[in-house]
Tab-separated table of C-alpha atoms in Angstrom:
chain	number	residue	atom	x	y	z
A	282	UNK	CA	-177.662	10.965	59.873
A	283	UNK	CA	-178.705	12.418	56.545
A	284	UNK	CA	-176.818	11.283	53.338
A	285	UNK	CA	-176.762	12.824	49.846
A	286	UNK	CA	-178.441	11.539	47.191
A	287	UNK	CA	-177.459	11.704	43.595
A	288	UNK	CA	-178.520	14.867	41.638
A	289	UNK	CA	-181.469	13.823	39.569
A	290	UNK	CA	-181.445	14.123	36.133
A	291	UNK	CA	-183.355	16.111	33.211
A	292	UNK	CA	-184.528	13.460	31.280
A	293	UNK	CA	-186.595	13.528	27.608
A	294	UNK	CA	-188.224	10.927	25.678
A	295	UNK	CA	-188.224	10.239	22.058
A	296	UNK	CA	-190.354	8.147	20.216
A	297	UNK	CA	-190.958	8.760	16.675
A	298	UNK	CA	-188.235	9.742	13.956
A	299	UNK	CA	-188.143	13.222	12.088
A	300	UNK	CA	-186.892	11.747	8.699
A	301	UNK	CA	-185.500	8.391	7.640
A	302	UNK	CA	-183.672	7.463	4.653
A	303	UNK	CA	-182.376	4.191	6.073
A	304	UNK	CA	-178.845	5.773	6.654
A	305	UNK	CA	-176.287	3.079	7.245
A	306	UNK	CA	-173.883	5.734	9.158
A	307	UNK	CA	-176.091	8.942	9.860
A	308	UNK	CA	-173.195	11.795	10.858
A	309	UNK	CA	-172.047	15.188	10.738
A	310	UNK	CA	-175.542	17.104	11.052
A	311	UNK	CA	-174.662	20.787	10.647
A	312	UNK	CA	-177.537	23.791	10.560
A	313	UNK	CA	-177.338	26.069	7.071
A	314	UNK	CA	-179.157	29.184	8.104
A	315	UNK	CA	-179.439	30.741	4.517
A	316	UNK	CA	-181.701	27.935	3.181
A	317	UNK	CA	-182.728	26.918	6.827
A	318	UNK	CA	-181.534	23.958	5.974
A	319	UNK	CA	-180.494	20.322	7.925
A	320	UNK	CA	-177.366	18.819	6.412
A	321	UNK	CA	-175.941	15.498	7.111
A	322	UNK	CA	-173.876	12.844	5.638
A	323	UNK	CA	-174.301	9.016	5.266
A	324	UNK	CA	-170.440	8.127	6.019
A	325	UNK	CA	-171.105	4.483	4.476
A	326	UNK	CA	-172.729	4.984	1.491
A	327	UNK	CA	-170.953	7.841	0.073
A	328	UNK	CA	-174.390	10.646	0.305
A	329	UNK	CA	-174.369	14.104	1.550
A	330	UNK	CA	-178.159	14.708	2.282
A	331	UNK	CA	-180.366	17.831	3.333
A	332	UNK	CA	-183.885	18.821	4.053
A	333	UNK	CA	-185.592	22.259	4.343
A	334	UNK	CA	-187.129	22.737	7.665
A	335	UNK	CA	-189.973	24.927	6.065
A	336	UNK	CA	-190.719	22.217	3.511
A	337	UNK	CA	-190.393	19.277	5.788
A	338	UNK	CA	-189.030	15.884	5.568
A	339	UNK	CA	-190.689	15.484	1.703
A	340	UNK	CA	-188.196	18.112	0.925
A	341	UNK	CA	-184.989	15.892	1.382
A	342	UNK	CA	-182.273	15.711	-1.119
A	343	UNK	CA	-179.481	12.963	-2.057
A	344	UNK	CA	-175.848	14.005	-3.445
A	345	UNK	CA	-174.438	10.497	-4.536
A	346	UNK	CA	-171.097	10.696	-3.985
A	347	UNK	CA	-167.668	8.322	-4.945
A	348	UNK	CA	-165.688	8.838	-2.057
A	349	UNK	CA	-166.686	8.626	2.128
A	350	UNK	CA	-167.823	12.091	3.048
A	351	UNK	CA	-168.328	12.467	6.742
A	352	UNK	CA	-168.651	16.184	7.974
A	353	UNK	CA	-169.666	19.349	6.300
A	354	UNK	CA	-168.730	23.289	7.092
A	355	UNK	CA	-169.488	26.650	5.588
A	356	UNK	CA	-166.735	28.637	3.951
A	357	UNK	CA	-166.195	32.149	4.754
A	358	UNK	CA	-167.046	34.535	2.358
A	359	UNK	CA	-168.792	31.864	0.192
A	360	UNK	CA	-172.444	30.865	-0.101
A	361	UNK	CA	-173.334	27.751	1.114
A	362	UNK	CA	-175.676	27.186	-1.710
A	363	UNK	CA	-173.263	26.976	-3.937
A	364	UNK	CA	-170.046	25.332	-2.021
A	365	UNK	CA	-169.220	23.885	1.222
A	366	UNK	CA	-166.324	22.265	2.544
A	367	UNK	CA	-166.708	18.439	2.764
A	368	UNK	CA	-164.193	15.939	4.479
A	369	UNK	CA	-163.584	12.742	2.338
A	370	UNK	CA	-161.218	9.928	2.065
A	371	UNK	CA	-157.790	11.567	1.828
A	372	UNK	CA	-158.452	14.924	3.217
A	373	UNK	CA	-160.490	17.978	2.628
A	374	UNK	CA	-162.369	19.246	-0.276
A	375	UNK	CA	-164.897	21.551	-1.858
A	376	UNK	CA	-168.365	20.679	-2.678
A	377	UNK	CA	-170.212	22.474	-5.753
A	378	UNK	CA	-173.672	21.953	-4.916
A	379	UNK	CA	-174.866	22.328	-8.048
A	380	UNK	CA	-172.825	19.768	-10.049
A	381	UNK	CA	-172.034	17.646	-7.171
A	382	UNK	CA	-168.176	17.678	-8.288
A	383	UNK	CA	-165.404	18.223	-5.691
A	384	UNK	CA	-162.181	19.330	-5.764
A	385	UNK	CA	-159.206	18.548	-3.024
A	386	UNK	CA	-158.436	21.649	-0.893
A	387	UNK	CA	-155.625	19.623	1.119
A	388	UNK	CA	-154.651	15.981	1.930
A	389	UNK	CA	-153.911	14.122	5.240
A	390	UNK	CA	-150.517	13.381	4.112
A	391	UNK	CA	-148.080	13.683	1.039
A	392	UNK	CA	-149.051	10.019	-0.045
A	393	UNK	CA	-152.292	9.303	0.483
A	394	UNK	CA	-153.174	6.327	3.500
A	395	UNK	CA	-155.461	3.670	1.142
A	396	UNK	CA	-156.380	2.120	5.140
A	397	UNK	CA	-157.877	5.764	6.043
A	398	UNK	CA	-160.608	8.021	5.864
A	399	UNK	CA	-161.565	10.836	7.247
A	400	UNK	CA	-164.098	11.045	10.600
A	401	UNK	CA	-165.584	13.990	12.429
A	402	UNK	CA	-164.467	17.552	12.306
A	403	UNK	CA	-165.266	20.996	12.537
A	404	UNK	CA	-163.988	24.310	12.455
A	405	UNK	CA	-161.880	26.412	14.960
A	406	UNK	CA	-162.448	30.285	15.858
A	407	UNK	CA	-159.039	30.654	13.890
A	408	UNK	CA	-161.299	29.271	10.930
A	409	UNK	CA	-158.883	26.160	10.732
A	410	UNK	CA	-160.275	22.426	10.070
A	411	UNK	CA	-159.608	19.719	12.499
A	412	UNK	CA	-160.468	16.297	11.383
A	413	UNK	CA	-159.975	13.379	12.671
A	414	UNK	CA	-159.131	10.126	10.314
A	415	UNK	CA	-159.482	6.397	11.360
A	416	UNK	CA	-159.433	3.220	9.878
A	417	UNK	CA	-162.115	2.796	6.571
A	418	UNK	CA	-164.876	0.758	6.363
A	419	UNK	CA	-164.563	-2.683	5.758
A	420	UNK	CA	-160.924	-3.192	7.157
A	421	UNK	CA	-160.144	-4.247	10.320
A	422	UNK	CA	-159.816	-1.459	12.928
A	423	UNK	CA	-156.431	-0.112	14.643
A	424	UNK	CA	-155.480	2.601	16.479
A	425	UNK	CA	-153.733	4.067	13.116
A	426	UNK	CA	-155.641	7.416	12.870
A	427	UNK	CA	-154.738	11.069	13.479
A	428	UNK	CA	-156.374	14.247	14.766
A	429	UNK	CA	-155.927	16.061	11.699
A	430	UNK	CA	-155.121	20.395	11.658
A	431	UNK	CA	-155.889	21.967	7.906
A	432	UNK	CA	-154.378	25.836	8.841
A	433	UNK	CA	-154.123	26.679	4.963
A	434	UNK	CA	-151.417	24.590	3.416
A	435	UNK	CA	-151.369	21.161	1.433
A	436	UNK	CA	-150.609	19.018	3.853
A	437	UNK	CA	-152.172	18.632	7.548
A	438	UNK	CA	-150.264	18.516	10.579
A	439	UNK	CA	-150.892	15.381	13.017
A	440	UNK	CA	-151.843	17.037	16.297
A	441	UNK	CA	-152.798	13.517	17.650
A	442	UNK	CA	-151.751	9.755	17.343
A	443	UNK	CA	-152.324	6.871	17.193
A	444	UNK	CA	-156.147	7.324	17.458
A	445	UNK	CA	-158.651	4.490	16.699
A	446	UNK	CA	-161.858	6.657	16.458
A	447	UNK	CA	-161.403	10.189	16.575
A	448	UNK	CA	-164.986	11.735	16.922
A	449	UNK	CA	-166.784	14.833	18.200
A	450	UNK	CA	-164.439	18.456	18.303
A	451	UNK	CA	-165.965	21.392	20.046
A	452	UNK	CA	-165.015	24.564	21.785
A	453	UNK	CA	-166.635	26.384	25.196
A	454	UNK	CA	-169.335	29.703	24.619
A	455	UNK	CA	-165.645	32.056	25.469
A	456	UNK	CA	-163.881	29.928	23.045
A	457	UNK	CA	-161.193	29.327	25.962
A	458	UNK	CA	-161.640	25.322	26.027
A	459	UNK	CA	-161.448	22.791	23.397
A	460	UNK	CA	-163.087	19.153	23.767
A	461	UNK	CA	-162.193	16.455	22.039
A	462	UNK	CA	-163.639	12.644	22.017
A	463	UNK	CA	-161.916	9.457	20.742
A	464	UNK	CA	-165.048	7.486	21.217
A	465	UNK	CA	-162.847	3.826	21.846
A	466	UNK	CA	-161.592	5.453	24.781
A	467	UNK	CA	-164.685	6.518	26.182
A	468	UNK	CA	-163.404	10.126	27.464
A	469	UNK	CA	-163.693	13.582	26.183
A	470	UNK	CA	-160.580	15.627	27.025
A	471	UNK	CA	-160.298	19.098	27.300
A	472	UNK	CA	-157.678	21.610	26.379
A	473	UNK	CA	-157.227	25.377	27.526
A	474	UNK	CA	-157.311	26.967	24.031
A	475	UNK	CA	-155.465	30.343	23.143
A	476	UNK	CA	-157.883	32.979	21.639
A	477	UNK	CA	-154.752	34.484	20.583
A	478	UNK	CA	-152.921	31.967	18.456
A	479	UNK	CA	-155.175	28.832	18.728
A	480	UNK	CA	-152.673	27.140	20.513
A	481	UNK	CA	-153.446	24.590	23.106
A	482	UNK	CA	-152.315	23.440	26.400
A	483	UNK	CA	-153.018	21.686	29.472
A	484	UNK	CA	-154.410	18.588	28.635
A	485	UNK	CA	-156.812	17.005	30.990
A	486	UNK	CA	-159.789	14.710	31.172
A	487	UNK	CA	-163.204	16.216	31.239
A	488	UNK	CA	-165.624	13.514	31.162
A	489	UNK	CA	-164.865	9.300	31.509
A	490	UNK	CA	-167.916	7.633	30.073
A	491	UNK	CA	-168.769	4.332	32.476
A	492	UNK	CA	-171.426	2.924	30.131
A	493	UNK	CA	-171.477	0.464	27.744
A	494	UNK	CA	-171.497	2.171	24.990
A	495	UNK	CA	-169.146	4.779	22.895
A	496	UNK	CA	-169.164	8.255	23.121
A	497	UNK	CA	-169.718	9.990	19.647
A	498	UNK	CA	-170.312	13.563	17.967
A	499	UNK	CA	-171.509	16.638	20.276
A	500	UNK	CA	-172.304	20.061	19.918
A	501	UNK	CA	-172.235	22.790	22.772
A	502	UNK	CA	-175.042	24.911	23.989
A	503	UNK	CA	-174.776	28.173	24.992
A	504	UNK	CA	-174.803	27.773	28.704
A	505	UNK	CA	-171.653	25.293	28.393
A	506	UNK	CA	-173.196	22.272	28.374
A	507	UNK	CA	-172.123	19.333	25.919
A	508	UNK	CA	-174.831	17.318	24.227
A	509	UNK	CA	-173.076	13.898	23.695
A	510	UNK	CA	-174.537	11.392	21.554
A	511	UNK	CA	-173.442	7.747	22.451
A	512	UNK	CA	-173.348	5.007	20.039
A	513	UNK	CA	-174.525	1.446	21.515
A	514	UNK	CA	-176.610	3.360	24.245
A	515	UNK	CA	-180.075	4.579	22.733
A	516	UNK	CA	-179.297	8.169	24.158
A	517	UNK	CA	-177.793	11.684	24.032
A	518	UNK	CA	-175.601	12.663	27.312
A	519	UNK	CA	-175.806	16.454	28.598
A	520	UNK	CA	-172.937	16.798	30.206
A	521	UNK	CA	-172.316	20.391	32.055
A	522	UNK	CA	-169.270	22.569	31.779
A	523	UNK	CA	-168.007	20.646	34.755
A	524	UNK	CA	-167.994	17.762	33.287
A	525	UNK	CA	-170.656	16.216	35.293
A	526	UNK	CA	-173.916	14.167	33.726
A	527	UNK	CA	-176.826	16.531	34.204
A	528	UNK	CA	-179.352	15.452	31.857
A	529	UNK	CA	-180.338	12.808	29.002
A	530	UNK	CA	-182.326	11.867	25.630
A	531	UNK	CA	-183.530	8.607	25.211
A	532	UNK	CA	-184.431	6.999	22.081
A	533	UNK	CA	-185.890	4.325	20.188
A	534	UNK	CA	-182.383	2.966	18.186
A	535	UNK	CA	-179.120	2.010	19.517
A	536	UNK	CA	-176.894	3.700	17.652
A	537	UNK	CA	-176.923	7.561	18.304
A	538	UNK	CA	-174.197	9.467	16.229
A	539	UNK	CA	-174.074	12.966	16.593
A	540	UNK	CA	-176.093	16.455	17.602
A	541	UNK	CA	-177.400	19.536	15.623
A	542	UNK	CA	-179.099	23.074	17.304
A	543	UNK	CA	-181.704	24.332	15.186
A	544	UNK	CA	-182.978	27.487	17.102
A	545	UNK	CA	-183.771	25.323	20.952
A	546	UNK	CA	-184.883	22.049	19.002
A	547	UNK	CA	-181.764	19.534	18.821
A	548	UNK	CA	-181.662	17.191	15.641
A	549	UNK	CA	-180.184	13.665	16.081
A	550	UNK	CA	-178.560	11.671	13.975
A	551	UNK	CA	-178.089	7.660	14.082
A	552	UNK	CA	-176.833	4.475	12.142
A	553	UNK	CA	-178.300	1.355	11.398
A	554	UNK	CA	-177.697	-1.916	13.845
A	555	UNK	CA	-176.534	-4.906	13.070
A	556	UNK	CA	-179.058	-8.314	12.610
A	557	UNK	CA	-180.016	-9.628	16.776
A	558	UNK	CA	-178.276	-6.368	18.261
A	559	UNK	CA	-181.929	-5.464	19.581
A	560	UNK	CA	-185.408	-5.162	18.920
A	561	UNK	CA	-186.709	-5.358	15.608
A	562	UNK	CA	-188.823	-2.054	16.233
A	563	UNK	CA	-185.079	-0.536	17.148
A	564	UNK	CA	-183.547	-1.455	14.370
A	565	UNK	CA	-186.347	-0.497	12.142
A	566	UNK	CA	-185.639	2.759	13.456
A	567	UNK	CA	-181.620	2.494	13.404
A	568	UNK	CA	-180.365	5.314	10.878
A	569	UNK	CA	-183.094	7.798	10.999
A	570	UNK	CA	-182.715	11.804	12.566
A	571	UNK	CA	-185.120	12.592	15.019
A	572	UNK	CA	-185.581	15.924	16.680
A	573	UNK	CA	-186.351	17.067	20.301
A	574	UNK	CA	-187.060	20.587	22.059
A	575	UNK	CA	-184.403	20.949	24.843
A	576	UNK	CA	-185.308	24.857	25.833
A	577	UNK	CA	-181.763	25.973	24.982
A	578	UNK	CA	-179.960	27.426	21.783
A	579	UNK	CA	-176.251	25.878	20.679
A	580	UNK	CA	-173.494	27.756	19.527
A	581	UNK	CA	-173.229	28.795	15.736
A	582	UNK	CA	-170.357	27.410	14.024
A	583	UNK	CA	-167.302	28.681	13.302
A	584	UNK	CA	-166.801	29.173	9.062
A	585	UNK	CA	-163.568	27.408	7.727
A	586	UNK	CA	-160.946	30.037	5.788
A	587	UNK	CA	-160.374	28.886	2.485
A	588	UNK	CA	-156.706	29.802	1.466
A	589	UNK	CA	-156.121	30.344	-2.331
């Protein structure tokens, strides 16, 4: 009698880092096409970073901020040279690149939460911002947070709580589905998504994570396919649009954050580890972006609508 065997798995290796600036909290990599451009954000210590992919990793540049920031997005009709859209402590703002000032666009609530910041994010095909907001650094953690909706007013609507870490946001190549990870409960759920009015329905489970570690940020390719990062695990999850493991990165720090596409290459982000969590060549390595050719191209964003 014959039995079946599990499905094997694509598997790639990664060894050395792309760039490493010793980010305590690496997050939010997003692709700026104009400048050909990586962005990310160092949730932690307050920086918004990017490097030009012509230039190469000499080419990186350091916005000190005074507030968290911890996702980034291009704004319709508005060059990303000059301002993006940001998410920071109480809510969502706007980011002049060239004087590094920003100005509040809309706030979590109508008192502002001193306990929360904001998390991951991006933007829907209704160019709306959903972000999620958790617990800040340095207090103790609770399942306080929301999943945040920005559709063009002052205040957000709460579309989800109580959340302890709300994380990666994505939608399916037809826009149909919407995914949605709260990395403490080590599932990403999935929601039929209106193209017509952006509402959503039927919630369901689309992927239970059985490892040890936490499910993080992900971005979609254009087959379907979600490319999870896990925090705790050394690796990036491809999961397929039936929510089955299909493939993996492995990598040389614990503490994977989040995903980028660049044209088929996909740019990783991490965060530093904590004194005995593992190997000292690990944690050497713990908070740098590294990059890896996965023969596939990921789905551009979608450009947040900026109201006046």
């Amino acid at each position: 009698m014959s039995t079946l065997s599990e499905p094997t798995l694509q598997e790639w290796h990664v060894t050395e880092p792309y760039l490493h600036l010793q980010s305590a909290l690496g997050e939010g990599p997003y692709y700026e096409a104009e400048t050909n451009s990586l962005r990310f954000v160092d949730i932690k210590k307050k920086r918004l970073h990017w490097v030009n992919l012509d230039a190469g990793p000499a080419s990186a540049t350091t916005v000190q901020l005074d507030t968290p920031v911890t996702v980034t997005a291009n704004i319709e009709g508005v060059d990303p040279r000059e301002r993006i859209l940001i998410g920071v402590k109480y809510g969502i703002a706007v980011l002049d690149r060239r004087t590094g000032l920003y100005e509040y666009v809309a706030r979590f609530s109508e008192g502002d939460n001193e306990r929360l910041r904001s998390n991951d994010g991006a933007a829907d095909p209704h160019g709306r911002f959903w972000l999620g907001s958790m617990t800040d650094v340095g207090l103790d953690l609770r399942p306080e947070g929301h999943v945040n909706l920005f559709s063009g007013g002052p205040v957000a609507q709460s579309m989800r709580h109580p959340v302890e870490i709300p994380n990666g946001i994505g939608w399916s190549p037809d826009n149909k589905t919407m995914y949605f990870t709260p990395s403490t409960e080590r599932t990403v759920y999935a929601w039929d998504y209106s193209v017509e009015d952006g509402n959503l329905s039927n919630e369901r489970v689309f992927y239970r994570h059985e490892g040890p570690g936490e499910p993080d940020g992900f971005r979609i390719d254009k087959e379907g396919n979600l490319w999870h990062a896990v925090y705790g695990e050394s690796r990036v999850l491809k999961i397929s649009p039936e929510g089955k493991l299909v493939g993996q990165i492995k990598l040389p720090t614990h503490n994977i954050t989040c995903t980028q596409f660049i044209g088929t290459e996909l740019f990783i982000t991490s965060a530093s580890m904590e004194k005995g969590e593992g190997s000292d060549e690990a944690a050497e390595l713990g908070g740098a972006v590294f990059r890896i050719d996965v023969g596939v191209r990921g789905l551009e964003p979608f450009l947040f609508k900026l109201h006046s």
